Amino acid sequence: MLTDISSRSLTPWDSSVDTDVNRNPEVIVQANCLHSMCLDSEGQKDLRLNSIPIRHQILVLRREQKGCSLKYKLEKQWVTFGCTCVRPAVSYVSY
């Protein structure tokens, strides 16, 4: 179902799998925005809108082994789970 939503979105994305055996969870799926611009209803790039990632910070457990000692450390990790359309940021320059 995720693939279906991505392909119908005005900001389509694909997914990649981030695997780390020393992290819990070991597998985290990350979204990757396919375009820097959003698409219009015809599927053409709309230069008036930018496509940006939607990110969320999660807590993961990192396994660390030092000699015979095994420890787990709580860490924060950013996960991208989709993309959205926004108006471009505009900077005004005064002369």
C-alpha atoms as an extended CHARMM CRD file, in Angstrom:
* protein
*
        95  EXT
         1         1  MET       CA              0.0000000000        0.0000000000        0.0000000000  PROA      1               0.0000000000
         2         2  LEU       CA              2.8940000000        2.4040000000        0.7200000000  PROA      2               0.0000000000
         3         3  THR       CA              4.0920000000        2.1510000000       -2.8930000000  PROA      3               0.0000000000
         4         4  ASP       CA              0.6030000000        3.0150000000       -4.1450000000  PROA      4               0.0000000000
         5         5  ILE       CA              0.4540000000        6.1620000000       -2.0020000000  PROA      5               0.0000000000
         6         6  SER       CA              3.9330000000        7.2270000000       -3.0890000000  PROA      6               0.0000000000
         7         7  SER       CA              3.1810000000        6.8770000000       -6.7940000000  PROA      7               0.0000000000
         8         8  ARG       CA             -0.0700000000        8.8830000000       -6.4680000000  PROA      8               0.0000000000
         9         9  SER       CA              1.5120000000       11.6760000000       -4.4340000000  PROA      9               0.0000000000
        10        10  LEU       CA              2.3310000000       15.1420000000       -5.8010000000  PROA      10              0.0000000000
        11        11  THR       CA              5.7130000000       14.5240000000       -4.1520000000  PROA      11              0.0000000000
        12        12  PRO       CA              6.5430000000       10.9050000000       -5.0560000000  PROA      12              0.0000000000
        13        13  TRP       CA              9.2070000000        9.0490000000       -3.1140000000  PROA      13              0.0000000000
        14        14  ASP       CA             10.9320000000        5.7130000000       -3.0410000000  PROA      14              0.0000000000
        15        15  SER       CA             12.2570000000        3.8100000000       -0.0650000000  PROA      15              0.0000000000
        16        16  SER       CA             15.6090000000        2.4940000000        1.0560000000  PROA      16              0.0000000000
        17        17  VAL       CA             16.3840000000        0.1020000000        3.8810000000  PROA      17              0.0000000000
        18        18  ASP       CA             18.8850000000        1.1780000000        6.5490000000  PROA      18              0.0000000000
        19        19  THR       CA             20.2320000000       -1.9310000000        8.3010000000  PROA      19              0.0000000000
        20        20  ASP       CA             22.5110000000       -1.8400000000       11.3380000000  PROA      20              0.0000000000
        21        21  VAL       CA             23.0060000000       -5.0170000000       13.3910000000  PROA      21              0.0000000000
        22        22  ASN       CA             24.2370000000       -2.9530000000       16.3600000000  PROA      22              0.0000000000
        23        23  ARG       CA             21.0000000000       -0.9490000000       16.5220000000  PROA      23              0.0000000000
        24        24  ASN       CA             17.5350000000       -1.8150000000       17.7830000000  PROA      24              0.0000000000
        25        25  PRO       CA             15.5340000000       -1.7120000000       15.5900000000  PROA      25              0.0000000000
        26        26  GLU       CA             18.0360000000       -3.2540000000       13.1790000000  PROA      26              0.0000000000
        27        27  VAL       CA             16.0380000000       -2.2440000000       10.0940000000  PROA      27              0.0000000000
        28        28  ILE       CA             14.6320000000        1.2400000000        9.4470000000  PROA      28              0.0000000000
        29        29  VAL       CA             12.9480000000        2.1310000000        6.1580000000  PROA      29              0.0000000000
        30        30  GLN       CA             13.8070000000        5.6320000000        4.9150000000  PROA      30              0.0000000000
        31        31  ALA       CA             11.8550000000        7.5820000000        2.2750000000  PROA      31              0.0000000000
        32        32  ASN       CA             13.7380000000        9.4440000000       -0.4770000000  PROA      32              0.0000000000
        33        33  CYS       CA             12.0210000000       12.2870000000       -2.3610000000  PROA      33              0.0000000000
        34        34  LEU       CA             12.2900000000       11.6560000000       -6.1160000000  PROA      34              0.0000000000
        35        35  HSD       CA             12.1460000000       15.3080000000       -7.2150000000  PROA      35              0.0000000000
        36        36  SER       CA             13.1000000000       18.7140000000       -5.8470000000  PROA      36              0.0000000000
        37        37  MET       CA              9.8380000000       20.1260000000       -7.2580000000  PROA      37              0.0000000000
        38        38  CYS       CA              6.2690000000       18.9040000000       -6.7660000000  PROA      38              0.0000000000
        39        39  LEU       CA              4.2090000000       17.5120000000       -9.6150000000  PROA      39              0.0000000000
        40        40  ASP       CA              1.0200000000       19.0060000000      -11.0210000000  PROA      40              0.0000000000
        41        41  SER       CA             -2.1030000000       17.0030000000      -11.8850000000  PROA      41              0.0000000000
        42        42  GLU       CA             -0.5770000000       16.1240000000      -15.2820000000  PROA      42              0.0000000000
        43        43  GLY       CA              2.5930000000       14.7370000000      -13.6810000000  PROA      43              0.0000000000
        44        44  GLN       CA              4.7550000000       17.6840000000      -14.7790000000  PROA      44              0.0000000000
        45        45  LYS       CA              7.0910000000       19.5240000000      -12.3960000000  PROA      45              0.0000000000
        46        46  ASP       CA              5.4520000000       22.5570000000      -10.7980000000  PROA      46              0.0000000000
        47        47  LEU       CA              8.1650000000       25.2080000000      -10.3830000000  PROA      47              0.0000000000
        48        48  ARG       CA              6.0230000000       27.0830000000       -7.8310000000  PROA      48              0.0000000000
        49        49  LEU       CA              6.3450000000       24.3380000000       -5.1940000000  PROA      49              0.0000000000
        50        50  ASN       CA              9.2660000000       22.5010000000       -3.5970000000  PROA      50              0.0000000000
        51        51  SER       CA              9.2620000000       18.8710000000       -2.5180000000  PROA      51              0.0000000000
        52        52  ILE       CA             10.8390000000       18.3890000000        0.9060000000  PROA      52              0.0000000000
        53        53  PRO       CA             11.2750000000       15.3740000000        3.2010000000  PROA      53              0.0000000000
        54        54  ILE       CA              9.0600000000       14.8220000000        6.2410000000  PROA      54              0.0000000000
        55        55  ARG       CA             11.3800000000       13.8210000000        9.0730000000  PROA      55              0.0000000000
        56        56  HSD       CA             10.8820000000       12.5690000000       12.6020000000  PROA      56              0.0000000000
        57        57  GLN       CA             13.4010000000       11.8370000000       15.3180000000  PROA      57              0.0000000000
        58        58  ILE       CA             13.1330000000        8.4120000000       16.9440000000  PROA      58              0.0000000000
        59        59  LEU       CA             14.9460000000        6.7400000000       19.8190000000  PROA      59              0.0000000000
        60        60  VAL       CA             17.0780000000        3.6850000000       19.0540000000  PROA      60              0.0000000000
        61        61  LEU       CA             19.2500000000        1.4320000000       21.1950000000  PROA      61              0.0000000000
        62        62  ARG       CA             22.8890000000        1.2330000000       20.1210000000  PROA      62              0.0000000000
        63        63  ARG       CA             24.8260000000       -1.8900000000       21.1620000000  PROA      63              0.0000000000
        64        64  GLU       CA             28.4360000000       -1.2220000000       22.1300000000  PROA      64              0.0000000000
        65        65  GLN       CA             30.9080000000       -3.9350000000       22.9920000000  PROA      65              0.0000000000
        66        66  LYS       CA             34.1660000000       -3.0650000000       24.7230000000  PROA      66              0.0000000000
        67        67  GLY       CA             36.1500000000       -6.1910000000       25.4520000000  PROA      67              0.0000000000
        68        68  CYS       CA             33.8440000000       -8.6070000000       27.2640000000  PROA      68              0.0000000000
        69        69  SER       CA             31.4610000000       -5.8510000000       28.3230000000  PROA      69              0.0000000000
        70        70  LEU       CA             28.2580000000       -5.3030000000       26.3380000000  PROA      70              0.0000000000
        71        71  LYS       CA             26.3390000000       -2.0480000000       26.8240000000  PROA      71              0.0000000000
        72        72  TYR       CA             23.3100000000       -0.4390000000       25.2210000000  PROA      72              0.0000000000
        73        73  LYS       CA             23.1190000000        3.2890000000       24.7040000000  PROA      73              0.0000000000
        74        74  LEU       CA             19.9580000000        5.2600000000       23.8990000000  PROA      74              0.0000000000
        75        75  GLU       CA             20.4200000000        7.4720000000       20.8190000000  PROA      75              0.0000000000
        76        76  LYS       CA             18.2950000000        9.7550000000       18.6680000000  PROA      76              0.0000000000
        77        77  GLN       CA             18.0760000000        9.1180000000       14.9300000000  PROA      77              0.0000000000
        78        78  TRP       CA             16.2980000000       11.0470000000       12.1790000000  PROA      78              0.0000000000
        79        79  VAL       CA             13.9410000000        9.0330000000        9.9730000000  PROA      79              0.0000000000
        80        80  THR       CA             12.4480000000       10.3490000000        6.7240000000  PROA      80              0.0000000000
        81        81  PHE       CA              9.0120000000        8.8180000000        6.2430000000  PROA      81              0.0000000000
        82        82  GLY       CA              7.5710000000       10.8030000000        3.3310000000  PROA      82              0.0000000000
        83        83  CYS       CA              7.6680000000       13.9990000000        1.3040000000  PROA      83              0.0000000000
        84        84  THR       CA              5.4470000000       17.0740000000        1.1330000000  PROA      84              0.0000000000
        85        85  CYS       CA              4.9460000000       20.1700000000       -1.0390000000  PROA      85              0.0000000000
        86        86  VAL       CA              5.8110000000       23.6210000000        0.2870000000  PROA      86              0.0000000000
        87        87  ARG       CA              6.0860000000       27.0960000000       -1.1570000000  PROA      87              0.0000000000
        88        88  PRO       CA              9.7360000000       28.0210000000       -1.7340000000  PROA      88              0.0000000000
        89        89  ALA       CA             11.4770000000       30.0600000000        0.9390000000  PROA      89              0.0000000000
        90        90  VAL       CA             11.9960000000       33.5940000000       -0.3540000000  PROA      90              0.0000000000
        91        91  SER       CA             14.7080000000       35.9040000000        0.8910000000  PROA      91              0.0000000000
        92        92  TYR       CA             14.3940000000       39.6050000000        0.2360000000  PROA      92              0.0000000000
        93        93  VAL       CA             17.5360000000       41.6450000000       -0.2210000000  PROA      93              0.0000000000
        94        94  SER       CA             17.4740000000       45.3140000000        0.6930000000  PROA      94              0.0000000000
        95        95  TYR       CA             19.7210000000       47.7000000000       -1.1830000000  PROA      95              0.0000000000
